[in-house]
Coordinates of C-alpha atoms in Angstrom, one line a residue:
Chain L
X415 CA 35.4 -31.3 27.5
X416 CA 32.9 -32.3 30.3
X417 CA 34.2 -35.1 32.5
X418 CA 33.1 -36.5 35.8
X419 CA 36.5 -36.0 37.2
X420 CA 39.9 -35.0 36.0
X421 CA 42.0 -38.1 35.3
X422 CA 44.9 -38.6 37.7
X423 CA 48.3 -38.7 36.0
X424 CA 51.5 -40.1 37.5
X425 CA 55.0 -40.1 36.0
X426 CA 57.4 -42.8 37.2
X427 CA 61.1 -43.1 36.8
X428 CA 63.2 -46.2 36.4
X429 CA 66.8 -46.5 35.1
X430 CA 67.0 -43.5 32.7
X431 CA 68.4 -40.1 32.2
X432 CA 65.2 -38.2 32.9
X433 CA 65.2 -36.9 29.3
X434 CA 61.7 -38.2 28.5
X435 CA 60.3 -36.6 31.7
X436 CA 62.0 -33.4 30.6
X437 CA 60.2 -33.7 27.3
X438 CA 56.9 -33.4 29.3
X439 CA 58.2 -30.2 30.8
X440 CA 59.4 -29.1 27.4
X441 CA 55.8 -29.1 26.2
X442 CA 55.6 -25.5 27.5
X443 CA 52.4 -24.1 26.0
X444 CA 50.8 -27.5 25.9
X445 CA 51.9 -28.2 29.4
X446 CA 49.4 -25.7 30.8
X447 CA 46.7 -27.4 28.8
X448 CA 47.8 -30.8 30.1
X449 CA 47.8 -29.4 33.7
X450 CA 44.3 -28.1 33.0
X451 CA 42.9 -31.4 31.8
X452 CA 44.6 -33.9 34.3
X453 CA 45.5 -33.9 37.9
X454 CA 49.2 -34.4 38.1
X455 CA 49.2 -36.7 41.0
X456 CA 52.8 -37.9 41.1
X457 CA 55.7 -36.3 39.1
X458 CA 58.8 -35.8 41.2
X459 CA 60.7 -34.2 38.4
X460 CA 58.2 -31.4 38.4
X461 CA 56.6 -31.2 41.8
X462 CA 57.0 -32.4 45.4
X463 CA 53.2 -32.8 45.8
X464 CA 52.1 -36.4 45.9
X465 CA 48.6 -37.7 45.6
X466 CA 47.9 -41.4 46.4
X467 CA 46.8 -43.9 43.8
X468 CA 45.1 -45.4 42.0
X469 CA 46.0 -43.4 38.9
X470 CA 44.1 -43.2 35.7
X471 CA 47.3 -42.8 33.6
X472 CA 50.8 -43.7 34.4
X473 CA 53.7 -42.6 32.2
X474 CA 56.7 -44.8 32.9
X475 CA 60.2 -43.8 32.0
X476 CA 63.3 -46.0 32.3
X477 CA 64.2 -49.7 32.2
X478 CA 64.4 -52.4 34.9
X479 CA 67.9 -52.9 36.1
X480 CA 67.6 -53.9 39.8
X481 CA 65.6 -56.4 41.9
X482 CA 64.0 -53.5 43.7
X483 CA 62.7 -51.9 40.5
X484 CA 61.5 -55.3 39.2
X485 CA 59.2 -55.4 42.2
X486 CA 58.3 -51.7 42.1
X487 CA 56.9 -51.8 38.5
X488 CA 54.4 -54.4 39.7
X489 CA 53.2 -52.0 42.4
X490 CA 52.8 -49.3 39.9
X491 CA 51.0 -51.5 37.4
X492 CA 48.5 -52.4 40.2
X493 CA 47.8 -48.8 40.9
X494 CA 47.5 -47.8 37.2
X495 CA 44.4 -48.1 34.9
X496 CA 46.3 -47.2 31.8
X497 CA 50.1 -47.6 31.7
X498 CA 52.2 -45.9 29.0
X499 CA 55.9 -46.6 28.6
X500 CA 57.8 -43.5 27.3
X501 CA 61.1 -43.6 25.6
X502 CA 63.8 -46.1 24.5
X503 CA 64.8 -47.2 28.0
X504 CA 61.2 -48.2 28.9
X505 CA 60.4 -49.7 25.6
X506 CA 63.6 -51.5 24.7
X507 CA 66.0 -51.3 27.7
X508 CA 67.8 -48.1 26.6
X509 CA 71.5 -47.3 26.1
X510 CA 72.2 -49.1 29.4
X511 CA 71.2 -52.4 27.7
X512 CA 74.6 -52.3 26.1
X513 CA 75.7 -54.2 29.2
X514 CA 73.4 -57.0 28.2
X515 CA 76.0 -58.0 25.6
X516 CA 78.8 -58.3 28.3
X517 CA 79.5 -59.9 31.6
X518 CA 78.0 -57.4 34.1
X519 CA 80.3 -58.4 37.0
X520 CA 83.3 -57.6 34.9
X521 CA 81.8 -54.2 34.0
X522 CA 81.0 -53.4 37.6
X523 CA 84.6 -54.3 38.6
X524 CA 86.0 -52.1 35.9
X525 CA 83.8 -49.1 36.5
X526 CA 83.3 -48.8 40.3
X527 CA 85.9 -48.2 43.0
X528 CA 83.9 -50.3 45.4
X529 CA 82.0 -52.9 43.4
X530 CA 80.6 -54.4 46.6
X531 CA 78.1 -51.5 46.9
X532 CA 76.6 -52.3 43.4
X533 CA 73.6 -54.5 43.4
X534 CA 72.3 -54.9 39.8
X535 CA 70.6 -57.4 37.5
X536 CA 72.5 -59.0 34.6
X537 CA 70.4 -57.3 32.0
X538 CA 68.6 -54.0 31.5
X539 CA 65.1 -54.9 30.3
X540 CA 62.0 -53.0 29.0
X541 CA 59.0 -52.5 31.2
X542 CA 56.9 -54.8 28.9
X543 CA 59.1 -57.7 29.9
X544 CA 57.7 -57.4 33.4
X545 CA 54.2 -56.1 33.3
X546 CA 51.4 -55.6 30.8
X547 CA 51.8 -52.2 29.0
X548 CA 48.8 -50.5 27.4
X549 CA 50.7 -48.3 25.0
X550 CA 54.4 -47.8 24.1
X551 CA 55.7 -44.5 23.0
X552 CA 59.1 -44.7 21.3
X553 CA 62.1 -42.3 21.1
X554 CA 65.3 -41.2 22.8
X555 CA 63.9 -38.9 24.0
X556 CA 60.2 -39.2 23.1
X557 CA 58.9 -36.5 20.7
X558 CA 56.9 -34.0 22.8
X559 CA 54.2 -33.6 20.1
X560 CA 53.7 -37.4 20.1
X561 CA 53.5 -37.3 23.9
X562 CA 50.8 -34.6 23.8
X563 CA 49.1 -36.7 21.0
X564 CA 49.0 -39.8 23.2
X565 CA 47.5 -37.8 26.2
X566 CA 45.1 -36.0 23.9
X567 CA 44.0 -39.3 22.3
X568 CA 43.5 -40.8 25.8
X569 CA 41.4 -37.8 27.0
X570 CA 39.3 -37.9 23.9
X571 CA 38.8 -41.6 23.8
X572 CA 40.5 -42.2 20.4
X573 CA 43.5 -44.0 19.0
X574 CA 46.8 -42.1 19.0
X575 CA 48.3 -41.2 15.6
X576 CA 51.7 -42.7 16.1
X577 CA 52.5 -44.6 12.9
X578 CA 54.9 -47.5 13.1
X579 CA 56.2 -47.2 9.5
X580 CA 59.8 -46.1 8.6
X581 CA 61.4 -42.7 9.2
X582 CA 61.7 -42.6 5.3
X583 CA 58.0 -41.8 5.1
X584 CA 58.5 -38.8 7.3
X585 CA 61.5 -37.6 5.3
X586 CA 59.5 -37.8 2.1
X587 CA 56.5 -36.0 3.7
X588 CA 58.6 -33.1 4.8
X589 CA 60.5 -33.0 1.5
X590 CA 63.9 -34.0 2.8
X591 CA 66.2 -35.4 0.1
X592 CA 67.5 -38.9 1.1
X593 CA 71.0 -38.5 2.6
X594 CA 71.8 -42.1 1.8
X595 CA 70.9 -41.9 -1.9
X596 CA 72.2 -38.4 -2.6
X597 CA 75.3 -38.4 -0.3
X598 CA 76.1 -42.0 0.5
X599 CA 75.6 -41.3 4.2
X600 CA 74.6 -44.5 6.1
X601 CA 71.2 -44.0 7.6
X602 CA 69.0 -46.1 10.0
X603 CA 65.9 -44.5 8.6
X604 CA 64.6 -47.4 6.5
X605 CA 64.5 -49.8 9.5
X606 CA 63.6 -47.2 12.2
X607 CA 60.2 -46.4 13.6
X608 CA 58.8 -43.0 12.7
X609 CA 57.9 -40.4 15.3
X610 CA 60.7 -37.8 15.3
X611 CA 59.5 -36.2 12.0
X612 CA 62.8 -37.3 10.5
X613 CA 64.9 -34.9 12.5
X614 CA 68.5 -35.9 11.7
X615 CA 68.2 -36.3 7.9
X616 CA 66.6 -32.8 7.8
X617 CA 69.9 -31.6 9.3
X618 CA 72.0 -33.6 6.8
X619 CA 72.7 -36.5 9.1
X620 CA 71.9 -40.1 8.8
X621 CA 69.2 -41.4 11.2
X622 CA 70.6 -42.8 14.5
X623 CA 67.6 -45.1 15.1
X624 CA 66.5 -43.4 18.3
X625 CA 62.9 -44.7 17.9
X626 CA 63.9 -48.3 17.5
X627 CA 62.8 -50.8 14.9
X628 CA 59.9 -50.0 12.6
X629 CA 57.0 -52.4 12.1
X630 CA 58.7 -54.8 9.6
X631 CA 62.5 -54.0 9.7
X632 CA 64.7 -55.7 7.0
X633 CA 67.9 -55.0 8.8
X634 CA 69.8 -57.6 6.8
X635 CA 69.1 -55.9 3.5
X636 CA 70.1 -52.5 4.9
X637 CA 73.4 -53.9 6.4
X638 CA 74.2 -55.5 3.0
X639 CA 73.8 -52.1 1.3
X640 CA 75.9 -50.3 4.0
X641 CA 78.7 -52.6 3.2
X642 CA 78.6 -51.5 -0.4
X643 CA 78.8 -47.9 1.0
X644 CA 82.0 -48.9 2.7
X645 CA 80.9 -49.8 6.3
X646 CA 82.7 -52.6 8.0
X647 CA 81.4 -55.1 10.5
X648 CA 82.4 -53.1 13.7
X649 CA 80.7 -50.0 12.2
X650 CA 77.5 -52.0 11.6
X651 CA 77.5 -53.4 15.1
X652 CA 77.9 -49.8 16.5
X653 CA 75.1 -48.5 14.3
X654 CA 72.6 -51.0 15.7
X655 CA 73.9 -50.8 19.3
X656 CA 72.8 -47.4 20.5
X657 CA 69.7 -46.4 22.4
X658 CA 67.6 -49.4 21.2
X659 CA 70.5 -52.0 21.2
X660 CA 68.3 -54.6 22.9
X661 CA 65.3 -54.2 20.7
X662 CA 65.0 -57.6 19.0
X663 CA 65.6 -56.7 15.4
X664 CA 68.6 -54.4 16.2
X665 CA 70.1 -56.9 18.7
X666 CA 70.0 -59.7 16.2
X667 CA 71.5 -57.7 13.4
X668 CA 74.3 -56.5 15.6
X669 CA 75.0 -60.0 16.7
X670 CA 75.4 -61.1 13.1
X671 CA 78.2 -58.6 12.6
X672 CA 79.8 -59.0 16.0
X673 CA 80.9 -62.4 15.1
X674 CA 81.5 -62.1 11.3
X675 CA 82.6 -65.7 11.0
X676 CA 79.0 -66.7 11.9
X677 CA 77.6 -64.9 8.9
X678 CA 75.7 -67.3 6.7
Chain X
X1472 CA 38.9 -15.0 -31.7
X1473 CA 42.3 -13.8 -32.7
X1474 CA 43.8 -15.1 -29.5
X1475 CA 42.5 -18.6 -30.0
X1476 CA 44.0 -18.9 -33.5
X1477 CA 47.3 -17.7 -32.1
X1478 CA 48.4 -21.0 -30.8
X1479 CA 46.6 -23.6 -32.7
X1480 CA 48.8 -25.1 -35.3
X1481 CA 51.2 -22.2 -34.7
X1482 CA 54.8 -22.9 -35.6
X1483 CA 57.3 -23.1 -32.8
X1484 CA 58.7 -19.8 -31.4
X1485 CA 62.1 -18.9 -30.2
X1486 CA 62.7 -17.3 -26.7
X1487 CA 66.2 -16.2 -26.2
X1488 CA 67.8 -17.3 -22.9
X1489 CA 68.3 -13.6 -21.9
X1490 CA 64.4 -13.3 -22.0
X1491 CA 63.8 -16.3 -19.7
X1492 CA 63.4 -13.9 -16.8
X1493 CA 60.7 -12.1 -18.7
X1494 CA 58.7 -15.4 -18.8
X1495 CA 59.0 -15.7 -15.0
X1496 CA 58.0 -12.0 -14.6
X1497 CA 55.0 -12.4 -16.9
X1498 CA 53.7 -15.4 -14.9
X1499 CA 54.2 -13.6 -11.6
X1500 CA 52.4 -10.5 -13.0
X1501 CA 49.4 -12.9 -13.6
X1502 CA 49.3 -13.8 -9.9
X1503 CA 51.2 -17.1 -10.0
X1504 CA 53.5 -18.4 -7.3
X1505 CA 56.4 -19.9 -9.2
X1506 CA 57.7 -23.3 -8.5
X1507 CA 60.8 -24.5 -10.3
X1508 CA 64.1 -26.4 -10.0
X1509 CA 66.5 -25.3 -7.3
X1510 CA 69.7 -26.7 -5.9
X1511 CA 69.4 -27.8 -2.2
X1512 CA 70.6 -30.7 -0.1
X1513 CA 72.9 -32.0 -3.0
X1514 CA 69.9 -32.4 -5.3
X1515 CA 67.7 -30.5 -7.8
X1516 CA 64.5 -29.9 -5.8
X1517 CA 61.3 -28.2 -7.0
X1518 CA 60.7 -25.2 -4.8
X1519 CA 59.8 -21.5 -4.9
X1520 CA 61.8 -19.6 -7.5
X1521 CA 62.0 -15.8 -8.0
X1522 CA 64.5 -15.3 -10.7
X1523 CA 66.6 -17.1 -13.3
X1524 CA 69.4 -17.0 -10.7
X1525 CA 67.5 -19.6 -8.6
X1526 CA 67.7 -22.1 -11.4
X1527 CA 70.4 -24.9 -11.4
X1528 CA 72.5 -23.4 -14.1
X1529 CA 75.2 -25.9 -15.1
X1530 CA 74.2 -28.6 -12.6
X1531 CA 73.9 -32.2 -13.8
X1532 CA 73.0 -35.4 -12.0
X1533 CA 74.1 -39.0 -12.4
X1534 CA 71.6 -41.6 -11.2
X1535 CA 71.6 -45.4 -10.7
X1536 CA 69.8 -47.8 -8.4
X1537 CA 69.9 -46.3 -4.9
X1538 CA 72.4 -43.5 -6.0
X1539 CA 72.0 -39.9 -7.0
X1540 CA 74.9 -37.5 -7.3
X1541 CA 74.7 -33.9 -8.4
X1542 CA 77.7 -32.0 -9.8
X1543 CA 78.3 -28.7 -11.6
X1544 CA 79.4 -29.2 -15.1
X1545 CA 80.1 -25.5 -15.4
X1546 CA 77.9 -25.1 -18.5
X1547 CA 75.1 -22.6 -19.1
X1548 CA 72.2 -25.0 -19.3
X1549 CA 69.3 -24.2 -17.0
X1550 CA 67.6 -27.6 -17.4
X1551 CA 70.6 -29.9 -17.6
X1552 CA 69.4 -32.2 -14.8
X1553 CA 67.1 -35.2 -15.0
X1554 CA 64.3 -36.5 -12.7
X1555 CA 64.3 -34.7 -9.3
X1556 CA 64.0 -36.5 -6.0
X1557 CA 60.3 -35.8 -5.8
X1558 CA 57.7 -34.9 -8.5
X1559 CA 55.1 -32.1 -8.7
X1560 CA 52.8 -34.5 -6.8
X1561 CA 53.6 -32.8 -3.6
X1562 CA 52.0 -29.5 -4.9
X1563 CA 48.9 -31.0 -6.5
X1564 CA 48.4 -33.8 -4.0
X1565 CA 50.2 -32.5 -0.9
X1566 CA 51.8 -35.1 1.5
X1567 CA 49.9 -33.6 4.5
X1568 CA 46.7 -31.8 3.9
X1569 CA 44.2 -30.4 6.5
X1570 CA 40.8 -31.2 5.1
X1571 CA 38.6 -29.4 7.7
X1572 CA 38.5 -28.5 11.3
X1573 CA 35.6 -28.5 13.8
X1574 CA 35.6 -26.0 16.6
X1575 CA 33.5 -26.4 19.7
X1576 CA 32.1 -23.3 21.4
X1577 CA 29.3 -23.0 23.9
X1578 CA 27.9 -26.5 23.5
X1579 CA 27.8 -26.4 19.8
X1580 CA 30.4 -26.5 17.0
X1581 CA 31.2 -25.0 13.7
X1582 CA 33.2 -26.4 10.8
X1583 CA 36.0 -24.3 9.4
X1584 CA 37.3 -25.1 5.9
X1585 CA 40.9 -24.9 4.9
X1586 CA 42.3 -21.9 3.1
X1587 CA 42.0 -21.9 -0.7
X1588 CA 45.2 -23.2 -2.4
X1589 CA 47.6 -20.7 -4.1
X1590 CA 47.8 -20.3 -7.9
X1591 CA 50.9 -22.1 -8.9
X1592 CA 53.0 -22.0 -12.1
X1593 CA 55.2 -25.1 -12.5
X1594 CA 58.4 -24.3 -14.4
X1595 CA 60.2 -27.3 -15.8
X1596 CA 57.7 -30.1 -15.9
X1597 CA 59.2 -33.1 -17.7
X1598 CA 57.2 -35.0 -20.3
X1599 CA 57.0 -38.1 -18.1
X1600 CA 55.7 -35.8 -15.3
X1601 CA 53.0 -34.4 -17.6
X1602 CA 51.9 -38.0 -18.1
X1603 CA 51.9 -38.6 -14.4
X1604 CA 49.8 -35.5 -13.8
X1605 CA 47.3 -36.8 -16.5
X1606 CA 47.2 -40.1 -14.7
X1607 CA 46.4 -38.5 -11.4
X1608 CA 43.8 -36.3 -13.1
X1609 CA 42.2 -39.6 -14.2
X1610 CA 42.2 -40.9 -10.6
X1611 CA 41.1 -37.7 -8.9
X1612 CA 38.9 -35.9 -11.5
X1613 CA 37.7 -38.3 -14.2
X1614 CA 35.9 -40.8 -12.1
X1615 CA 32.6 -41.1 -10.3
X1616 CA 33.9 -39.0 -7.4
X1617 CA 35.8 -35.8 -8.0
X1618 CA 38.4 -34.9 -5.3
X1619 CA 37.7 -31.2 -4.6
X1620 CA 41.1 -30.7 -3.0
X1621 CA 43.0 -31.9 -6.0
X1622 CA 40.7 -30.1 -8.3
X1623 CA 41.2 -26.8 -6.5
X1624 CA 45.0 -27.1 -7.0
X1625 CA 44.9 -28.6 -10.5
X1626 CA 42.5 -26.0 -12.0
X1627 CA 44.8 -23.1 -11.3
X1628 CA 48.1 -24.6 -12.4
X1629 CA 50.1 -23.0 -15.2
X1630 CA 52.4 -25.6 -16.7
X1631 CA 55.7 -24.8 -18.4
X1632 CA 57.0 -28.1 -19.7
X1633 CA 60.7 -28.6 -20.5
X1634 CA 61.6 -31.4 -22.9
X1635 CA 64.5 -33.5 -21.9
X1636 CA 67.9 -32.6 -23.3
X1637 CA 69.4 -35.6 -21.6
X1638 CA 68.3 -39.0 -20.2
X1639 CA 69.0 -39.9 -16.6
X1640 CA 70.6 -43.2 -15.6
X1641 CA 67.3 -44.7 -14.4
X1642 CA 65.0 -43.1 -17.1
X1643 CA 62.8 -45.3 -19.3
X1644 CA 60.2 -43.0 -20.7
X1645 CA 60.8 -44.3 -24.2
X1646 CA 59.6 -47.7 -23.0
X1647 CA 56.5 -46.2 -21.5
X1648 CA 55.8 -43.9 -24.4
X1649 CA 55.8 -40.9 -22.2
X1650 CA 58.8 -38.9 -23.4
X1651 CA 61.3 -37.4 -24.0
X1652 CA 59.1 -34.8 -25.8
X1653 CA 55.9 -33.3 -24.4
X1654 CA 52.9 -34.0 -26.6
X1655 CA 50.1 -32.5 -24.6
X1656 CA 49.0 -31.2 -21.2
X1657 CA 51.1 -28.0 -21.1
X1658 CA 50.6 -24.3 -21.5
X1659 CA 54.1 -23.8 -22.9
X1660 CA 56.7 -26.5 -23.7
X1661 CA 60.3 -25.5 -24.0
X1662 CA 63.3 -27.3 -25.6
X1663 CA 66.6 -25.7 -24.4
X1664 CA 69.3 -25.4 -27.0
X1665 CA 72.8 -24.5 -26.1
X1666 CA 75.2 -24.4 -29.1
X1667 CA 78.4 -22.4 -28.9
X1668 CA 77.3 -18.8 -28.2
X1669 CA 73.7 -19.6 -29.0
X1670 CA 71.4 -20.3 -26.0
X1671 CA 67.6 -20.2 -26.7
X1672 CA 64.4 -22.1 -26.0
X1673 CA 62.3 -23.5 -28.8
X1674 CA 58.7 -22.8 -27.5
X1675 CA 55.5 -24.7 -28.3
X1676 CA 52.3 -23.1 -27.2
X1677 CA 49.7 -25.5 -25.8
X1678 CA 46.9 -23.3 -24.5
X1679 CA 45.2 -19.9 -24.7
X1680 CA 46.9 -19.0 -21.4
X1681 CA 50.2 -20.0 -22.9
X1682 CA 49.6 -17.9 -26.0
X1683 CA 48.6 -14.9 -23.8
X1684 CA 51.9 -15.2 -21.8
X1685 CA 54.0 -15.4 -25.0
X1686 CA 52.5 -12.2 -26.2
X1687 CA 54.2 -10.4 -23.3
X1688 CA 57.6 -11.8 -24.2
X1689 CA 60.2 -10.9 -26.9
X1690 CA 60.1 -13.8 -29.3
X1691 CA 60.3 -14.7 -32.9
X1692 CA 59.2 -17.6 -35.1
X1693 CA 61.7 -20.4 -35.1
X1694 CA 63.8 -21.0 -38.2
X1695 CA 64.0 -24.4 -39.8
X1696 CA 67.5 -24.9 -38.5
X1697 CA 66.4 -24.1 -34.9
X1698 CA 63.6 -26.6 -35.1
X1699 CA 66.0 -29.3 -36.4
X1700 CA 68.5 -28.6 -33.7
X1701 CA 65.8 -29.1 -31.0
X1702 CA 64.6 -32.3 -32.7
X1703 CA 68.2 -33.6 -32.8
X1704 CA 68.6 -33.1 -29.1
X1705 CA 65.4 -35.0 -28.3
X1706 CA 66.3 -37.8 -30.7
X1707 CA 69.6 -38.2 -28.9
X1708 CA 67.9 -38.2 -25.5
X1709 CA 65.5 -41.0 -26.7
X1710 CA 68.5 -43.0 -27.8
X1711 CA 70.3 -42.8 -24.5
X1712 CA 67.7 -44.1 -22.0
X1713 CA 69.4 -45.5 -18.8
X1714 CA 66.8 -48.3 -18.5
X1715 CA 64.3 -50.1 -20.6
X1716 CA 61.1 -52.0 -19.8
X1717 CA 59.6 -54.5 -22.2
X1718 CA 55.9 -53.7 -22.0
X1719 CA 54.9 -56.4 -24.5
X1720 CA 52.2 -58.5 -22.9
X1721 CA 53.3 -57.1 -19.5
X1722 CA 49.9 -57.1 -17.9
X1723 CA 49.2 -60.7 -18.8
X1724 CA 52.7 -61.7 -17.7
X1725 CA 52.2 -60.3 -14.2
X1726 CA 48.7 -61.8 -13.9
X1727 CA 50.4 -65.1 -14.7
X1728 CA 53.2 -64.6 -12.3
X1729 CA 51.6 -64.4 -8.8
X1730 CA 53.6 -67.4 -7.8
X1731 CA 56.9 -66.4 -9.4
X1732 CA 59.9 -67.3 -7.2
X1733 CA 61.2 -63.8 -8.0
X1734 CA 58.9 -62.2 -5.5
X1735 CA 60.7 -64.1 -2.7
X1736 CA 64.0 -62.9 -4.0
X1737 CA 63.1 -59.3 -4.2
X1738 CA 61.4 -59.5 -0.8
X1739 CA 64.7 -60.5 0.7
X1740 CA 66.1 -57.1 -0.4
X1741 CA 63.0 -54.9 0.0
X1742 CA 63.1 -52.7 3.2
X1743 CA 59.3 -52.1 3.1
X1744 CA 60.3 -48.5 3.9
X1745 CA 57.8 -47.0 1.4
X1746 CA 60.2 -44.7 -0.4
X1747 CA 59.2 -46.0 -3.9
X1748 CA 55.6 -45.1 -3.4
X1749 CA 56.3 -41.7 -1.9
X1750 CA 58.6 -40.6 -4.8
X1751 CA 56.3 -42.2 -7.5
X1752 CA 54.5 -39.3 -9.3
X1753 CA 51.4 -41.5 -9.8
X1754 CA 51.0 -43.2 -6.4
X1755 CA 48.0 -41.6 -4.9
X1756 CA 47.0 -43.5 -1.7
X1757 CA 46.2 -41.6 1.4
X1758 CA 45.2 -42.2 5.0
X1759 CA 43.1 -40.1 7.3
X1760 CA 44.1 -38.9 10.7
X1761 CA 41.7 -37.3 13.1
X1762 CA 43.5 -35.1 15.6
X1763 CA 42.0 -33.5 18.6
X1764 CA 43.5 -31.0 21.1
X1765 CA 43.8 -31.7 24.8
X1766 CA 40.7 -29.8 25.8
X1767 CA 38.5 -31.5 23.2
X1768 CA 37.4 -28.1 21.8
X1769 CA 39.1 -28.6 18.4
X1770 CA 39.2 -31.5 16.0
X1771 CA 41.0 -31.6 12.7
X1772 CA 40.8 -34.1 9.9
X1773 CA 44.1 -34.5 8.1
X1774 CA 44.9 -36.4 4.9
X1775 CA 48.4 -37.9 4.6
X1776 CA 50.2 -39.8 1.9
X1777 CA 50.0 -43.5 2.7
X1778 CA 51.9 -46.4 1.2
X1779 CA 51.0 -50.0 0.3
X1780 CA 54.3 -51.0 2.0
X1781 CA 53.0 -50.1 5.5
X1782 CA 51.2 -52.6 7.8
X1783 CA 48.4 -50.2 8.5
X1784 CA 47.6 -49.9 4.8
X1785 CA 46.1 -53.4 4.6
X1786 CA 44.9 -53.6 8.2
X1787 CA 41.5 -55.0 8.7
X1788 CA 40.0 -56.3 11.9
X1789 CA 42.4 -59.0 13.2
X1790 CA 45.5 -57.8 11.4
X1791 CA 47.2 -56.8 8.1
X1792 CA 46.4 -58.9 5.1
X1793 CA 49.7 -58.1 3.4
X1794 CA 52.0 -59.1 6.3
X1795 CA 55.0 -60.2 4.2
X1796 CA 57.3 -58.0 2.2
X1797 CA 56.7 -60.3 -0.7
X1798 CA 53.0 -59.6 -0.8
X1799 CA 53.5 -55.9 -0.5
X1800 CA 56.1 -55.6 -3.2
X1801 CA 54.0 -57.8 -5.5
X1802 CA 51.0 -55.7 -4.8
X1803 CA 52.8 -52.5 -5.6
X1804 CA 54.5 -53.7 -8.8
X1805 CA 51.5 -55.6 -10.1
X1806 CA 49.3 -52.5 -9.5
X1807 CA 51.8 -50.2 -11.4
X1808 CA 52.2 -52.5 -14.4
X1809 CA 49.0 -54.6 -14.6
X1810 CA 46.0 -54.0 -12.4
X1811 CA 46.3 -50.2 -13.1
X1812 CA 45.6 -50.9 -16.8
X1813 CA 42.3 -52.5 -15.9
X1814 CA 41.5 -49.9 -13.3
X1815 CA 42.4 -46.7 -15.2
X1816 CA 43.2 -47.7 -18.8
X1817 CA 47.0 -47.1 -18.7
X1818 CA 50.1 -48.2 -16.9
X1819 CA 50.6 -46.6 -13.5
X1820 CA 54.2 -46.1 -14.4
X1821 CA 55.6 -43.3 -16.6
X1822 CA 59.3 -44.4 -16.6
X1823 CA 60.7 -41.5 -14.6
X1824 CA 63.0 -43.9 -12.7
X1825 CA 62.5 -42.4 -9.3
X1826 CA 61.5 -45.6 -7.6
X1827 CA 64.9 -47.1 -8.8
X1828 CA 67.1 -44.1 -7.8
X1829 CA 65.4 -43.4 -4.5
X1830 CA 65.1 -47.0 -3.3
X1831 CA 67.7 -47.0 -0.5
X1832 CA 68.9 -50.4 -1.7
X1833 CA 68.4 -49.8 -5.4
X1834 CA 65.6 -52.2 -6.3
X1835 CA 64.9 -51.8 -10.0
X1836 CA 61.4 -52.3 -11.3
X1837 CA 62.7 -52.8 -14.8
X1838 CA 65.1 -55.5 -13.6
X1839 CA 62.4 -57.2 -11.6
X1840 CA 60.0 -57.2 -14.5
X1841 CA 62.6 -58.7 -16.8
X1842 CA 63.5 -61.3 -14.2
X1843 CA 59.9 -62.4 -14.0
X1844 CA 59.7 -62.4 -17.8
X1845 CA 62.8 -64.6 -17.8
X1846 CA 61.2 -66.9 -15.2
X1847 CA 64.2 -66.5 -13.1
X1848 CA 64.2 -66.5 -9.3
X1849 CA 67.9 -65.8 -8.9
X1850 CA 69.4 -62.3 -8.5
X1851 CA 71.6 -61.3 -11.4

C-alpha cells in the first residue's frame, strides 16, 4: 500500500511477564510483513535500536504498579498518536492484581527478605485507569492473529474484527462440543470475551477466562449453575481470580463468594 | 419413465443391516462426500464417515436442560442417539464462509471467488432436522433474494433421513408437528428395527435419486409385519417426548406478553452467551467481516454466524438497541414462536430441543412459554 511514510511503532513494557511481547515475535511469517509495513522504533525485547518519538502506534504491555510507572505512562501517551494496550495486565491489571485483594505491606514482608527495598503501589491497575487508551486487545497472552489483525486494521484504516461476545460463539463456530454440558466441566466461556478461538475447550478443558469479561457477562447466573455442578465458594473465588481478577465483573463475582455470608 | 414410477407410491423396502455399508458405497460411487454421526468429545457429532464402523453403534444419550451424557448401551443400534450437539446447518450454512477475495496487483485488482462447495450426502437426518432445512430453504431460497452460497450447497445434497426410534429428554417434535416420522424432504428415509436377531431398515424412497441408489443395493419389499414393527417404534417414540409446548394461540400469546414479568425472571438466568442461537437448526443470522492483510494487497469478505444475543447485533449509531438480556431473550423467543410465523409462515422452532440441552444454564423454551401462558413471573 502506498503511504507517505512508514508508521513508527513502539512497544512498551510495564509490570508483566513479557508474554504478550513474545506473541509479537511469535508472529513469525507475519512478523516480516509487520517489519515491512512499519518502522519498529522502540522494542527492547526485539532490538537495541531506539528511534525517538513521537510514535504513530504504541503497543503497551503490563500494568501500573509503581509511582514511577504511573508517571512514565503519561510520557508515553504524550508521544503516541494511537495507543493500544495488549494483554490482561494492561487491560485489567493482570495476575499481579491478586494483591489488590490483600494488604500489600503484609505481602511485601512475607515475600521479600529486605522489604525496605520494595517501593510499590497498593494496587496493580490497568493502563486505562491512568491515560486514554485508543484500543484494548485482551488475552493472557494476546492472540497473535488478533494482534496482526489490529495492526492490519490500523494500517488499512478500518475497524479491527475483535468481537466482544462470549467464547461460546467461537466454540460453536469451530464445532467444539460444550465441555460444561457434555462433561459437567466448569467453564468460564459463557462470561469470557472471545479472541482465543476457544482454545481450551477444543482441548477438553474448561475456559480459564484469559480474555476477561465478555460484553455483558452474567457471572451470577454462571456461578449459580457451577454450584449445581458441585463447585464450592472457594472454587468459585479461584475461578474468577486469575489473570483478569481485577476486571470489574470478575472482581465483583469473586467478592460475593469470598464472604459467603454476604450473599443475598 | 420406468425410473420415475419406481418410487412414487412404491411400498416400503427392506435393507438388511449387513447391506448398510453398500448404501454408503453406492453414495460414494456417485461422488458424494459422506457426513454422518460419529462419536467424538463425549457426544454424537456429524462429521465425515467412511464406513459403518464410524457410526455410533450402541451409543445412547440422555439429555436435559444444560446436560448431555453419552453412554454405550452395548446394543447393535446404529441410530440409537437423539439430537446431536449441532445440526446439519453447519454444512448448508457454514459458520465461517469466505464469500470472495480481492487481490491487488500493479495498481489494479481482481476478484477471486471461493471454491465450489463439495457434493455432500447427509446420513441420519432426523425428521425435525428435515423441517429445519425446509425452513432455511424458505429463508435463503424462496424469497425475493436467493442466497447463492446456500443454494450451491443445498442443490447438491443427498439426504438419507432416519426416523427416530427414541425421543430425547428435551425433544418436543410432536408439539411442533415435525416428527418423529419423516414425511417429505428426503431422498431415502430409514426406520431402524432391531428385534432379537433381526436388524434391518425399513426404507421409504423419496426421490428419483433415492430410487436410483436403491437399485444398486440388495433389498426386498417390506412385509406387513415389518411395516407394523416400524410403525410401532415410531408410535412409541411419539408417546415418549421429553418436553411439550402448547402451540395453541402461541403467536397471539407472545404478542400480548411483551411486558410479562417472566422476561425479567429469565433474564436473570440468561448468560447472553449465544449458544441457543448457534445450535438452533433454523437460526440464520450472519454478520460480515472484511479482512485485509498487512500490506493492503489482499482483502477478504467473510460471512460468520451472528447471534441476536450479542451487542453488535443490534448496534446502530450511538449504541445497541437491545442492551438488556431481557430484550435479547424476548427478541429471540418471540421471533422463534411468533414473529417468524408472520415472516415465513411457520414457527421458527422444530422442537429438536438443542437450545434447552446446550444452554449452559439449562434455560428451557418450553418452560418459559408455559410460564408466560400461566402469567407467572416466578421460577418454578
